CSV table of C-alpha atoms in Angstrom, one decimal:
chain,number,residue,atom,x,y,z
A,1,MET,CA,48.1,-54.0,64.3
A,2,LYS,CA,46.9,-51.3,62.0
A,3,PHE,CA,43.1,-51.2,61.8
A,4,SER,CA,42.4,-50.4,58.1
A,5,ARG,CA,39.2,-49.1,56.6
A,6,GLY,CA,39.1,-52.2,54.4
A,7,LEU,CA,39.1,-54.5,57.4
A,8,ALA,CA,36.4,-52.3,59.1
A,9,ALA,CA,34.3,-52.5,56.0
A,10,LEU,CA,34.7,-56.3,55.8
A,11,ILE,CA,33.6,-56.7,59.5
A,12,LEU,CA,30.6,-54.4,59.0
A,13,THR,CA,29.6,-56.4,55.8
A,14,LEU,CA,29.9,-59.7,57.6
A,15,LEU,CA,27.8,-58.4,60.6
A,16,PHE,CA,25.2,-57.0,58.2
A,17,ASN,CA,25.0,-60.2,56.2
A,18,THR,CA,24.7,-62.3,59.4
A,19,SER,CA,21.9,-60.1,60.7
A,20,LEU,CA,20.1,-60.1,57.3
A,21,THR,CA,20.4,-63.9,56.9
A,22,ALA,CA,18.8,-64.4,60.3
A,23,GLN,CA,15.9,-62.0,59.6
A,24,TYR,CA,13.3,-64.3,58.1
A,25,LEU,CA,15.0,-67.7,58.2
A,26,TYR,CA,15.1,-67.0,61.8
A,27,LYS,CA,16.5,-70.3,63.0
A,28,ASP,CA,18.0,-73.1,60.9
A,29,GLU,CA,19.2,-76.2,62.6
A,30,VAL,CA,18.3,-78.5,59.7
A,31,ILE,CA,19.0,-77.3,56.1
A,32,PHE,CA,22.1,-75.1,56.2
A,33,ASN,CA,21.7,-74.3,52.5
A,34,PRO,CA,22.7,-70.7,51.4
A,35,ALA,CA,20.5,-70.9,48.3
A,36,PHE,CA,17.5,-71.9,50.5
A,37,GLY,CA,18.2,-69.1,53.0
A,38,GLU,CA,18.6,-66.5,50.2
A,39,GLN,CA,15.2,-67.4,48.7
A,40,ILE,CA,13.5,-67.2,52.1
A,41,GLU,CA,15.1,-63.8,52.8
A,42,LYS,CA,14.2,-62.3,49.5
A,43,LEU,CA,10.5,-63.3,49.8
A,44,GLY,CA,10.3,-62.4,53.5
A,45,TYR,CA,11.9,-59.0,53.0
A,46,GLU,CA,9.6,-58.1,50.1
A,47,LEU,CA,6.5,-59.2,52.0
A,48,HIS,CA,7.5,-57.1,55.1
A,49,GLN,CA,8.3,-54.1,53.0
A,50,LYS,CA,4.9,-54.2,51.2
A,51,THR,CA,2.6,-55.4,54.0
A,52,GLY,CA,4.4,-54.6,57.3
A,53,ILE,CA,4.1,-58.3,58.3
A,54,SER,CA,7.2,-60.4,59.2
A,55,LEU,CA,6.9,-64.0,58.2
A,56,ARG,CA,9.6,-66.0,59.9
A,57,LEU,CA,10.7,-69.6,59.3
A,58,ILE,CA,12.0,-71.7,62.2
A,59,MET,CA,13.7,-74.9,61.3
A,60,LEU,CA,14.5,-76.9,64.5
A,61,LYS,CA,16.3,-80.2,64.9
A,62,GLU,CA,14.3,-80.9,68.0
A,63,LEU,CA,12.0,-79.0,70.3
A,64,PRO,CA,13.9,-78.1,73.6
A,65,ASN,CA,12.9,-79.9,76.8
A,66,LYS,CA,10.1,-81.8,75.1
A,67,MET,CA,8.1,-78.6,74.8
A,68,ARG,CA,4.9,-78.4,72.8
A,69,ILE,CA,5.5,-76.7,69.5
A,70,VAL,CA,2.9,-74.0,70.3
A,71,ASP,CA,4.5,-73.2,73.6
A,72,TYR,CA,7.9,-72.9,72.0
A,73,GLU,CA,6.4,-70.5,69.4
A,74,LYS,CA,4.8,-68.4,72.1
A,75,GLU,CA,8.1,-68.1,73.9
A,76,LEU,CA,9.9,-67.1,70.7
A,77,MET,CA,7.2,-64.6,69.8
A,78,LYS,CA,8.2,-62.5,72.8
A,79,ASP,CA,11.3,-61.5,70.8
A,80,PHE,CA,9.2,-59.6,68.2
A,81,SER,CA,7.3,-56.3,68.6
A,82,GLU,CA,5.9,-56.0,65.1
A,83,PRO,CA,3.1,-58.1,63.4
A,84,THR,CA,4.7,-61.5,63.0
A,85,VAL,CA,3.8,-64.9,61.7
A,86,LEU,CA,5.9,-67.9,62.6
A,87,LEU,CA,6.1,-71.1,60.5
A,88,THR,CA,7.9,-73.7,62.6
A,89,PHE,CA,9.2,-77.1,61.8
A,90,SER,CA,10.8,-79.6,64.2
A,91,GLU,CA,12.5,-82.5,62.4
A,92,MET,CA,12.8,-85.1,65.3
A,93,ASP,CA,9.3,-84.3,66.6
A,94,SER,CA,7.7,-84.4,63.2
A,95,LYS,CA,5.8,-81.3,64.0
A,96,VAL,CA,4.8,-78.3,61.9
A,97,ASP,CA,2.8,-75.3,63.1
A,98,ILE,CA,1.9,-71.7,62.2
A,99,LEU,CA,1.4,-69.1,64.9
A,100,ALA,CA,0.5,-65.4,64.5
A,101,SER,CA,1.4,-62.7,67.0
A,102,GLU,CA,-2.1,-61.4,67.0
A,103,PRO,CA,-5.5,-63.1,66.1
A,104,SER,CA,-6.3,-60.5,63.5
A,105,LEU,CA,-3.4,-61.7,61.3
A,106,TYR,CA,-5.2,-65.1,60.7
A,107,LYS,CA,-7.7,-63.3,58.4
A,108,TYR,CA,-4.9,-62.9,55.8
A,109,PHE,CA,-4.2,-66.6,55.3
A,110,ASP,CA,-5.9,-69.9,55.7
A,111,LYS,CA,-3.9,-71.9,58.3
A,112,LYS,CA,-6.2,-74.9,58.1
A,113,GLN,CA,-5.7,-75.2,54.3
A,114,ILE,CA,-1.9,-74.7,54.5
A,115,LEU,CA,-1.5,-77.4,57.2
A,116,SER,CA,-4.0,-79.8,55.6
A,117,PRO,CA,-2.5,-83.3,55.1
A,118,ILE,CA,-4.5,-83.5,51.8
A,119,SER,CA,-3.1,-81.8,48.8
A,120,SER,CA,-6.1,-81.6,46.3
A,121,PRO,CA,-9.9,-81.5,46.4
A,122,VAL,CA,-10.0,-84.7,44.4
A,123,GLN,CA,-7.9,-86.5,47.0
A,124,ALA,CA,-10.1,-85.1,49.7
A,125,PHE,CA,-13.2,-86.5,47.9
A,126,VAL,CA,-11.6,-89.9,47.4
A,127,ILE,CA,-10.7,-90.2,51.1
A,128,ALA,CA,-14.1,-89.0,52.2
A,129,LEU,CA,-15.8,-91.5,49.8
A,130,MET,CA,-13.7,-94.3,51.2
A,131,ASN,CA,-14.5,-93.3,54.8
A,132,MET,CA,-18.0,-92.3,54.0
A,133,ASP,CA,-17.5,-89.1,56.0
A,134,PHE,CA,-17.9,-85.8,54.1
A,135,SER,CA,-17.9,-83.6,57.2
A,136,ASP,CA,-14.4,-82.2,56.6
A,137,MET,CA,-13.0,-82.0,53.1
A,138,THR,CA,-10.3,-79.4,53.7
A,139,SER,CA,-7.6,-79.7,51.1
A,140,GLY,CA,-4.8,-77.7,49.4
A,141,GLY,CA,-2.1,-78.5,51.9
A,142,THR,CA,1.2,-77.2,50.8
A,143,ILE,CA,3.5,-78.7,53.5
A,144,LEU,CA,2.4,-82.0,55.0
A,145,PRO,CA,1.7,-83.8,51.7
A,146,LEU,CA,5.3,-83.2,50.6
A,147,LEU,CA,6.7,-84.0,54.1
A,148,ALA,CA,4.8,-87.3,54.0
A,149,GLN,CA,6.4,-88.4,50.8
A,150,LYS,CA,9.2,-91.0,51.0
A,151,ALA,CA,12.7,-89.8,50.2
A,152,LYS,CA,15.8,-91.7,49.2
A,153,GLN,CA,18.9,-91.5,51.3
A,154,GLY,CA,20.5,-88.1,50.6
A,155,GLU,CA,17.3,-86.5,49.5
A,156,VAL,CA,15.7,-85.9,52.9
A,157,LEU,CA,17.0,-82.3,53.2
A,158,GLY,CA,15.7,-81.6,49.8
A,159,LYS,CA,12.2,-82.8,50.9
A,160,TYR,CA,12.4,-80.6,54.0
A,161,SER,CA,13.5,-77.5,52.1
A,162,GLY,CA,11.0,-78.1,49.3
A,163,SER,CA,8.0,-78.6,51.6
A,164,MET,CA,8.9,-75.7,54.0
A,165,PHE,CA,9.6,-73.3,51.2
A,166,ASN,CA,6.3,-74.3,49.6
A,167,GLY,CA,4.4,-73.6,52.8
A,168,TYR,CA,6.3,-70.3,53.4
A,169,ALA,CA,5.6,-69.1,49.9
A,170,ASP,CA,1.9,-70.1,50.3
A,171,ILE,CA,1.5,-68.0,53.4
A,172,ALA,CA,3.4,-65.1,51.9
A,173,GLU,CA,1.3,-65.1,48.7
A,174,GLN,CA,-2.0,-65.4,50.6
A,175,ILE,CA,-1.0,-62.4,52.9
A,176,ALA,CA,0.0,-60.4,49.8
A,177,GLU,CA,-3.2,-61.2,48.0
A,178,SER,CA,-5.2,-60.2,51.1
A,179,LYS,CA,-3.3,-56.9,51.3
A,180,ASN,CA,-3.8,-56.3,47.5
A,181,VAL,CA,-0.1,-56.3,46.8
A,182,VAL,CA,2.0,-58.2,44.2
A,183,LEU,CA,5.2,-60.0,45.2
A,184,GLN,CA,7.9,-60.0,42.6
A,185,ASN,CA,9.6,-63.0,44.3
A,186,ALA,CA,6.4,-65.0,44.6
A,187,VAL,CA,6.5,-68.6,43.4
A,188,GLY,CA,3.4,-68.2,41.3
A,189,ASN,CA,0.7,-70.7,40.5
A,190,ALA,CA,2.1,-72.2,37.2
A,191,ASN,CA,3.8,-75.2,38.8
A,192,GLN,CA,1.0,-75.7,41.3
A,193,ASN,CA,-1.6,-75.8,38.6
A,194,SER,CA,0.4,-78.3,36.6
A,195,ILE,CA,0.7,-80.5,39.7
A,196,LEU,CA,-3.0,-80.1,40.4
A,197,LEU,CA,-3.9,-81.2,36.9
A,198,VAL,CA,-1.9,-84.4,37.2
A,199,LYS,CA,-3.5,-85.1,40.6
A,200,VAL,CA,-7.0,-84.5,39.2
A,201,LEU,CA,-6.3,-87.0,36.4
A,202,PHE,CA,-4.8,-89.5,38.7
A,203,TYR,CA,-7.5,-89.4,41.4
A,204,GLY,CA,-10.2,-89.1,38.7
A,205,ILE,CA,-9.1,-92.6,37.5
A,206,ILE,CA,-9.3,-93.8,41.1
A,207,VAL,CA,-12.8,-92.4,41.6
A,208,TYR,CA,-13.9,-93.9,38.3
A,209,GLY,CA,-12.6,-97.3,39.4
A,210,ILE,CA,-14.4,-97.0,42.7
A,211,VAL,CA,-17.7,-96.1,40.9
A,212,LEU,CA,-17.3,-99.2,38.7
A,213,TYR,CA,-16.6,-101.4,41.7
A,214,ILE,CA,-19.7,-100.1,43.5
A,215,LYS,CA,-21.8,-100.6,40.3
A,216,ARG,CA,-20.5,-104.2,40.0
A,217,LYS,CA,-21.3,-104.9,43.7
A,218,LEU,CA,-24.8,-103.5,43.3
A,219,TYR,CA,-25.3,-105.6,40.1
A,220,PHE,CA,-24.4,-108.8,41.9
A,221,ILE,CA,-26.6,-108.0,44.9
A,222,ARG,CA,-29.6,-107.3,42.6
A,223,LYS,CA,-29.0,-110.5,40.7
A,224,LYS,CA,-28.8,-112.4,43.9
A,225,ASN,CA,-32.0,-110.9,45.1
A,226,GLU,CA,-33.8,-111.8,41.8
A,227,LEU,CA,-32.7,-115.4,42.1
A,228,SER,CA,-33.8,-115.8,45.7
């Protein structure tokens, strides 16, 4: 069979695209959505070009051999020689984690905030008020609050892709800001600010209701003490 230049070019193109696709969406056993992969690749490529840090997303169906997610990440990290941050999600294990190849990389992003199960400061205050424990009010989570939401049948993959892209973008934008660079493919804060405003109003109403409830309880206690 004659090996034409066109065929050779096609093979090289396919090999290049396969390599490119696997660069920042490093493993995907869950989503299999070309549009999702394209967005991750664009953002990851730009971040690496401007900061020298590779942010890789790992989407697993299940952790192998019942490994801990941190141990799996450490094994995978051996494949990379450059500064790397792994954002790893395992569907069946319901686990999410972030691991950096070197401790100094953690100064560029807030891992605790990104992985917080609480999305807004107002929500954190309400939970602390209900538990009467204000020792830890970390909020601003961009992954777990979305993962925790219920999804209708057929919308689960959308929930996974939305939450993981949200977290990926959050890490990328924090690293970029720490490095004083601007990402053209960044998600931006417009949508996040709109969502935050709605949450502030919603939880503000809840706090107001709790305050009224406490006042009413104190009123009846005071009345009871006056009559006794």
